[in-house]
PDB file of C-alpha atoms and ligand atoms in Angstrom:
ATOM      1  CA  MET A   1     -18.893  16.551  -6.435  1.00 74.00           C
ATOM      2  CA  PHE A   2     -16.930  13.879  -8.305  1.00 80.00           C
ATOM      3  CA  GLN A   3     -19.134  12.123 -10.836  1.00 80.00           C
ATOM      4  CA  THR A   4     -18.157   8.577 -11.818  1.00 82.00           C
ATOM      5  CA  ALA A   5     -18.743   7.744 -15.478  1.00 80.00           C
ATOM      6  CA  LYS A   6     -19.792   4.301 -16.643  1.00 81.00           C
ATOM      7  CA  ILE A   7     -16.940   2.541 -18.490  1.00 83.00           C
ATOM      8  CA  ASP A   8     -17.367   0.081 -21.347  1.00 81.00           C
ATOM      9  CA  GLN A   9     -16.217  -3.399 -20.241  1.00 78.00           C
ATOM     10  CA  ALA A  10     -15.515  -4.781 -23.718  1.00 81.00           C
ATOM     11  CA  ASP A  11     -11.789  -3.955 -23.827  1.00 91.00           C
ATOM     12  CA  LYS A  12     -10.227  -4.673 -20.425  1.00 94.00           C
ATOM     13  CA  LYS A  13      -7.023  -2.713 -21.047  1.00 95.00           C
ATOM     14  CA  GLU A  14      -9.072   0.322 -22.100  1.00 96.00           C
ATOM     15  CA  PHE A  15     -11.363  -0.222 -19.092  1.00 96.00           C
ATOM     16  CA  TYR A  16      -8.375   0.041 -16.742  1.00 97.00           C
ATOM     17  CA  ARG A  17      -6.946   3.079 -18.590  1.00 97.00           C
ATOM     18  CA  GLU A  18     -10.260   4.875 -18.009  1.00 97.00           C
ATOM     19  CA  LEU A  19     -10.547   3.631 -14.414  1.00 97.00           C
ATOM     20  CA  ALA A  20      -7.014   4.963 -13.745  1.00 98.00           C
ATOM     21  CA  GLN A  21      -8.042   8.349 -15.148  1.00 97.00           C
ATOM     22  CA  GLN A  22     -11.121   8.443 -12.934  1.00 97.00           C
ATOM     23  CA  LEU A  23      -9.085   7.497  -9.848  1.00 98.00           C
ATOM     24  CA  THR A  24      -6.516  10.204 -10.627  1.00 98.00           C
ATOM     25  CA  GLY A  25      -9.338  12.758 -10.804  1.00 97.00           C
ATOM     26  CA  LEU A  26     -11.044  11.398  -7.679  1.00 98.00           C
ATOM     27  CA  LEU A  27      -7.887  11.623  -5.521  1.00 98.00           C
ATOM     28  CA  HIS A  28      -6.590  14.888  -7.008  1.00 97.00           C
ATOM     29  CA  GLY A  29      -5.663  17.417  -4.339  1.00 96.00           C
ATOM     30  CA  GLU A  30      -6.331  15.067  -1.394  1.00 98.00           C
ATOM     31  CA  ARG A  31      -3.506  13.457   0.621  1.00 97.00           C
ATOM     32  CA  ASP A  32      -5.481  11.890   3.481  1.00 98.00           C
ATOM     33  CA  VAL A  33      -4.723   8.156   3.350  1.00 98.00           C
ATOM     34  CA  ILE A  34      -8.006   6.962   4.891  1.00 98.00           C
ATOM     35  CA  ALA A  35     -10.149   9.199   2.696  1.00 98.00           C
ATOM     36  CA  ASN A  36      -8.246   8.135  -0.418  1.00 98.00           C
ATOM     37  CA  ALA A  37      -8.428   4.425   0.490  1.00 98.00           C
ATOM     38  CA  ALA A  38     -12.173   4.778   1.130  1.00 98.00           C
ATOM     39  CA  ASN A  39     -12.808   6.456  -2.215  1.00 98.00           C
ATOM     40  CA  THR A  40     -10.515   4.037  -4.091  1.00 98.00           C
ATOM     41  CA  SER A  41     -12.494   1.104  -2.617  1.00 98.00           C
ATOM     42  CA  ALA A  42     -15.796   2.716  -3.551  1.00 98.00           C
ATOM     43  CA  LEU A  43     -14.667   3.413  -7.127  1.00 98.00           C
ATOM     44  CA  MET A  44     -13.418  -0.159  -7.673  1.00 98.00           C
ATOM     45  CA  PHE A  45     -16.562  -1.677  -6.140  1.00 98.00           C
ATOM     46  CA  GLU A  46     -18.871   0.542  -8.196  1.00 97.00           C
ATOM     47  CA  MET A  47     -17.076   0.226 -11.525  1.00 96.00           C
ATOM     48  CA  MET A  48     -15.741  -3.360 -11.590  1.00 97.00           C
ATOM     49  CA  PRO A  49     -18.305  -6.079 -12.334  1.00 96.00           C
ATOM     50  CA  GLU A  50     -18.684  -9.276 -10.291  1.00 96.00           C
ATOM     51  CA  LEU A  51     -16.976  -8.226  -7.044  1.00 98.00           C
ATOM     52  CA  ASN A  52     -18.222  -9.025  -3.547  1.00 97.00           C
ATOM     53  CA  TRP A  53     -15.400  -7.224  -1.694  1.00 98.00           C
ATOM     54  CA  ALA A  54     -12.916  -4.458  -2.524  1.00 98.00           C
ATOM     55  CA  GLY A  55     -10.671  -2.791  -0.005  1.00 98.00           C
ATOM     56  CA  PHE A  56      -7.434  -2.238   1.850  1.00 98.00           C
ATOM     57  CA  TYR A  57      -5.326  -3.831   4.555  1.00 98.00           C
ATOM     58  CA  PHE A  58      -2.456  -1.759   6.005  1.00 98.00           C
ATOM     59  CA  LEU A  59       0.710  -2.970   7.728  1.00 98.00           C
ATOM     60  CA  LYS A  60       0.471  -1.516  11.245  1.00 95.00           C
ATOM     61  CA  SER A  61       3.583  -3.381  12.401  1.00 96.00           C
ATOM     62  CA  LYS A  62       6.119  -5.346  10.398  1.00 94.00           C
ATOM     63  CA  ASP A  63       4.278  -8.622  10.934  1.00 97.00           C
ATOM     64  CA  GLU A  64       0.567  -7.789  10.858  1.00 98.00           C
ATOM     65  CA  LEU A  65      -1.966  -6.332   8.416  1.00 98.00           C
ATOM     66  CA  VAL A  66      -4.980  -4.478   9.802  1.00 98.00           C
ATOM     67  CA  LEU A  67      -8.263  -3.931   7.959  1.00 98.00           C
ATOM     68  CA  GLY A  68      -8.629  -0.559   6.238  1.00 98.00           C
ATOM     69  CA  PRO A  69     -11.459   1.080   4.281  1.00 98.00           C
ATOM     70  CA  PHE A  70     -13.474  -1.324   2.122  1.00 98.00           C
ATOM     71  CA  GLN A  71     -16.777  -2.063   0.387  1.00 98.00           C
ATOM     72  CA  GLY A  72     -18.532  -5.366   0.940  1.00 97.00           C
ATOM     73  CA  ARG A  73     -19.308  -7.591   3.899  1.00 96.00           C
ATOM     74  CA  THR A  74     -17.616  -7.210   7.278  1.00 96.00           C
ATOM     75  CA  ALA A  75     -14.130  -8.736   7.173  1.00 97.00           C
ATOM     76  CA  CYS A  76     -11.432 -10.194   9.413  1.00 96.00           C
ATOM     77  CA  VAL A  77      -9.517  -7.356  11.058  1.00 98.00           C
ATOM     78  CA  ARG A  78      -5.983  -8.719  11.491  1.00 98.00           C
ATOM     79  CA  ILE A  79      -3.955 -10.933   9.128  1.00 98.00           C
ATOM     80  CA  ALA A  80      -0.412 -12.028  10.002  1.00 98.00           C
ATOM     81  CA  VAL A  81       2.240 -11.511   7.334  1.00 98.00           C
ATOM     82  CA  GLY A  82       2.680 -14.861   5.610  1.00 97.00           C
ATOM     83  CA  ARG A  83      -0.941 -15.919   6.304  1.00 97.00           C
ATOM     84  CA  GLY A  84      -3.810 -16.010   3.804  1.00 97.00           C
ATOM     85  CA  VAL A  85      -3.612 -14.478   0.350  1.00 98.00           C
ATOM     86  CA  CYS A  86      -3.063 -10.958   1.730  1.00 98.00           C
ATOM     87  CA  GLY A  87      -0.276 -11.924   4.126  1.00 98.00           C
ATOM     88  CA  THR A  88       1.389 -14.044   1.436  1.00 98.00           C
ATOM     89  CA  ALA A  89       1.379 -11.106  -1.018  1.00 98.00           C
ATOM     90  CA  VAL A  90       3.165  -8.999   1.613  1.00 98.00           C
ATOM     91  CA  ALA A  91       5.664 -11.765   2.483  1.00 98.00           C
ATOM     92  CA  LYS A  92       6.503 -12.310  -1.189  1.00 97.00           C
ATOM     93  CA  GLY A  93       6.329  -8.628  -2.135  1.00 97.00           C
ATOM     94  CA  GLN A  94       4.246  -9.402  -5.196  1.00 98.00           C
ATOM     95  CA  SER A  95       0.684  -9.531  -6.449  1.00 98.00           C
ATOM     96  CA  ILE A  96      -1.193 -12.812  -6.055  1.00 98.00           C
ATOM     97  CA  LEU A  97      -3.962 -13.904  -8.376  1.00 98.00           C
ATOM     98  CA  VAL A  98      -6.032 -16.807  -7.038  1.00 98.00           C
ATOM     99  CA  GLU A  99      -8.334 -18.461  -9.560  1.00 97.00           C
ATOM    100  CA  ASP A 100      -9.907 -20.785  -6.976  1.00 97.00           C
ATOM    101  CA  VAL A 101      -9.673 -19.739  -3.334  1.00 97.00           C
ATOM    102  CA  HIS A 102     -10.533 -23.283  -2.206  1.00 96.00           C
ATOM    103  CA  ALA A 103      -7.293 -24.473  -3.794  1.00 96.00           C
ATOM    104  CA  PHE A 104      -5.133 -21.826  -2.064  1.00 95.00           C
ATOM    105  CA  PRO A 105      -3.616 -23.294   1.118  1.00 91.00           C
ATOM    106  CA  GLY A 106      -4.374 -21.046   4.078  1.00 91.00           C
ATOM    107  CA  HIS A 107      -6.912 -18.851   2.282  1.00 94.00           C
ATOM    108  CA  ILE A 108      -8.841 -16.840   4.888  1.00 95.00           C
ATOM    109  CA  ALA A 109     -12.557 -16.864   4.071  1.00 92.00           C
ATOM    110  CA  CYS A 110     -14.217 -13.620   5.192  1.00 88.00           C
ATOM    111  CA  ASP A 111     -17.223 -14.090   2.925  1.00 88.00           C
ATOM    112  CA  ALA A 112     -18.125 -17.702   2.118  1.00 91.00           C
ATOM    113  CA  ALA A 113     -19.348 -16.515  -1.305  1.00 93.00           C
ATOM    114  CA  SER A 114     -15.806 -15.608  -2.446  1.00 95.00           C
ATOM    115  CA  ARG A 115     -14.434 -17.927  -5.126  1.00 97.00           C
ATOM    116  CA  SER A 116     -11.507 -15.978  -6.628  1.00 98.00           C
ATOM    117  CA  GLU A 117      -9.233 -13.231  -5.346  1.00 98.00           C
ATOM    118  CA  LEU A 118      -6.616 -10.670  -6.427  1.00 98.00           C
ATOM    119  CA  VAL A 119      -4.215  -9.082  -3.926  1.00 98.00           C
ATOM    120  CA  VAL A 120      -1.815  -6.286  -4.932  1.00 98.00           C
ATOM    121  CA  PRO A 121       0.838  -4.907  -2.556  1.00 98.00           C
ATOM    122  CA  LEU A 122       1.132  -1.165  -1.943  1.00 98.00           C
ATOM    123  CA  SER A 123       4.807  -0.188  -2.308  1.00 97.00           C
ATOM    124  CA  HIS A 124       6.359   3.167  -1.495  1.00 96.00           C
ATOM    125  CA  ASN A 125      10.119   3.752  -1.836  1.00 95.00           C
ATOM    126  CA  GLY A 126      10.700  -0.006  -1.773  1.00 94.00           C
ATOM    127  CA  GLU A 127       8.661  -0.507   1.412  1.00 96.00           C
ATOM    128  CA  ILE A 128       5.356  -2.421   1.503  1.00 98.00           C
ATOM    129  CA  LEU A 129       2.662  -0.416   3.302  1.00 98.00           C
ATOM    130  CA  GLY A 130      -0.293  -2.757   2.805  1.00 98.00           C
ATOM    131  CA  VAL A 131      -2.409  -4.365   0.090  1.00 98.00           C
ATOM    132  CA  ILE A 132      -5.444  -3.840  -2.099  1.00 99.00           C
ATOM    133  CA  ASP A 133      -7.665  -6.941  -1.899  1.00 98.00           C
ATOM    134  CA  LEU A 134     -10.440  -7.816  -4.370  1.00 98.00           C
ATOM    135  CA  ASP A 135     -12.797 -10.791  -3.989  1.00 98.00           C
ATOM    136  CA  SER A 136     -15.270 -12.216  -6.480  1.00 98.00           C
ATOM    137  CA  PRO A 137     -18.022 -14.836  -6.200  1.00 97.00           C
ATOM    138  CA  ILE A 138     -17.076 -15.957  -9.740  1.00 97.00           C
ATOM    139  CA  PRO A 139     -14.273 -18.549 -10.126  1.00 97.00           C
ATOM    140  CA  SER A 140     -11.317 -17.237 -12.200  1.00 97.00           C
ATOM    141  CA  ARG A 141     -12.807 -13.705 -12.218  1.00 97.00           C
ATOM    142  CA  PHE A 142      -9.347 -12.066 -12.384  1.00 98.00           C
ATOM    143  CA  ASP A 143      -6.634 -12.338 -15.047  1.00 97.00           C
ATOM    144  CA  ALA A 144      -3.326 -10.666 -15.923  1.00 97.00           C
ATOM    145  CA  ASP A 145      -5.118  -7.573 -17.282  1.00 97.00           C
ATOM    146  CA  ASP A 146      -6.915  -7.140 -13.946  1.00 98.00           C
ATOM    147  CA  GLN A 147      -3.622  -7.574 -12.101  1.00 98.00           C
ATOM    148  CA  ALA A 148      -1.854  -4.939 -14.251  1.00 98.00           C
ATOM    149  CA  GLY A 149      -4.878  -2.634 -13.970  1.00 98.00           C
ATOM    150  CA  ILE A 150      -5.072  -2.833 -10.169  1.00 98.00           C
ATOM    151  CA  GLU A 151      -1.276  -2.474  -9.845  1.00 98.00           C
ATOM    152  CA  ALA A 152      -1.646   0.812 -11.776  1.00 98.00           C
ATOM    153  CA  LEU A 153      -4.446   1.924  -9.408  1.00 98.00           C
ATOM    154  CA  ALA A 154      -2.227   1.038  -6.426  1.00 98.00           C
ATOM    155  CA  ASP A 155       0.521   3.290  -7.832  1.00 98.00           C
ATOM    156  CA  ILE A 156      -1.959   6.165  -8.281  1.00 98.00           C
ATOM    157  CA  PHE A 157      -3.240   5.702  -4.714  1.00 98.00           C
ATOM    158  CA  ILE A 158       0.313   5.693  -3.311  1.00 98.00           C
ATOM    159  CA  ALA A 159       1.433   8.731  -5.341  1.00 98.00           C
ATOM    160  CA  ALA A 160      -1.637  10.682  -4.203  1.00 98.00           C
ATOM    161  CA  SER A 161      -1.481   9.705  -0.518  1.00 98.00           C
ATOM    162  CA  TYR A 162       2.205   9.507   0.588  1.00 96.00           C
TER     163      TYR A 162
HETATM  164  N1  SME B   1      -9.150 -13.775   1.703  1.00 84.62           N
HETATM  165  C1  SME B   1      -8.177 -12.932   2.335  1.00 84.62           C
HETATM  166  C2  SME B   1      -8.694 -12.335   3.623  1.00 84.62           C
HETATM  167  C3  SME B   1      -9.315 -10.997   3.466  1.00 84.62           C
HETATM  168  S1  SME B   1     -10.891 -11.065   2.880  1.00 84.62           S
HETATM  169  O1  SME B   1     -10.929 -11.732   1.575  1.00 84.62           O
HETATM  170  C4  SME B   1     -11.577  -9.572   2.775  1.00 84.62           C
HETATM  171  C5  SME B   1      -6.900 -13.707   2.599  1.00 84.62           C
HETATM  172  O2  SME B   1      -6.869 -14.930   2.431  1.00 84.62           O
HETATM  173  O3  SME B   1      -5.906 -13.079   2.975  1.00 84.62           O
END
């Protein structure tokens, strides 16, 4: 059984170094995409403070994301590329950090409690396969350290699963 270890929150960069190590251990030896996405969601949701949603959307066709494994409240299943924060991250091919979801035009509210959001694309050989999406009920919950930390987790997930 994989045992998660509590990580000190004081130094965010160190927090993400340790979270990356735990994810590497958690996914080691497993290549099933759904299993790895499910465990990555569970690890983020358990270890990161002040989240109300953590999970995956996968591109099932070139113009639509479909809900993948997640932790949190039930969510919208399909998001068109270019729509919402997730679809915009895919269209732009870059991470999007939203300090106030109410100020993001076209934000799709799955949980009315969400106030800030971080979406990181999953890239493999230059192709976007989906996104990791994190929501928080706290305004401005995410910063550049969170973005870099989750981008590193996305790379570990991709390397383990594809
Ligand atoms: N807020 C997202 C939709 C997904 S939920 O947050 C889980 C968006 O605007 O794309």
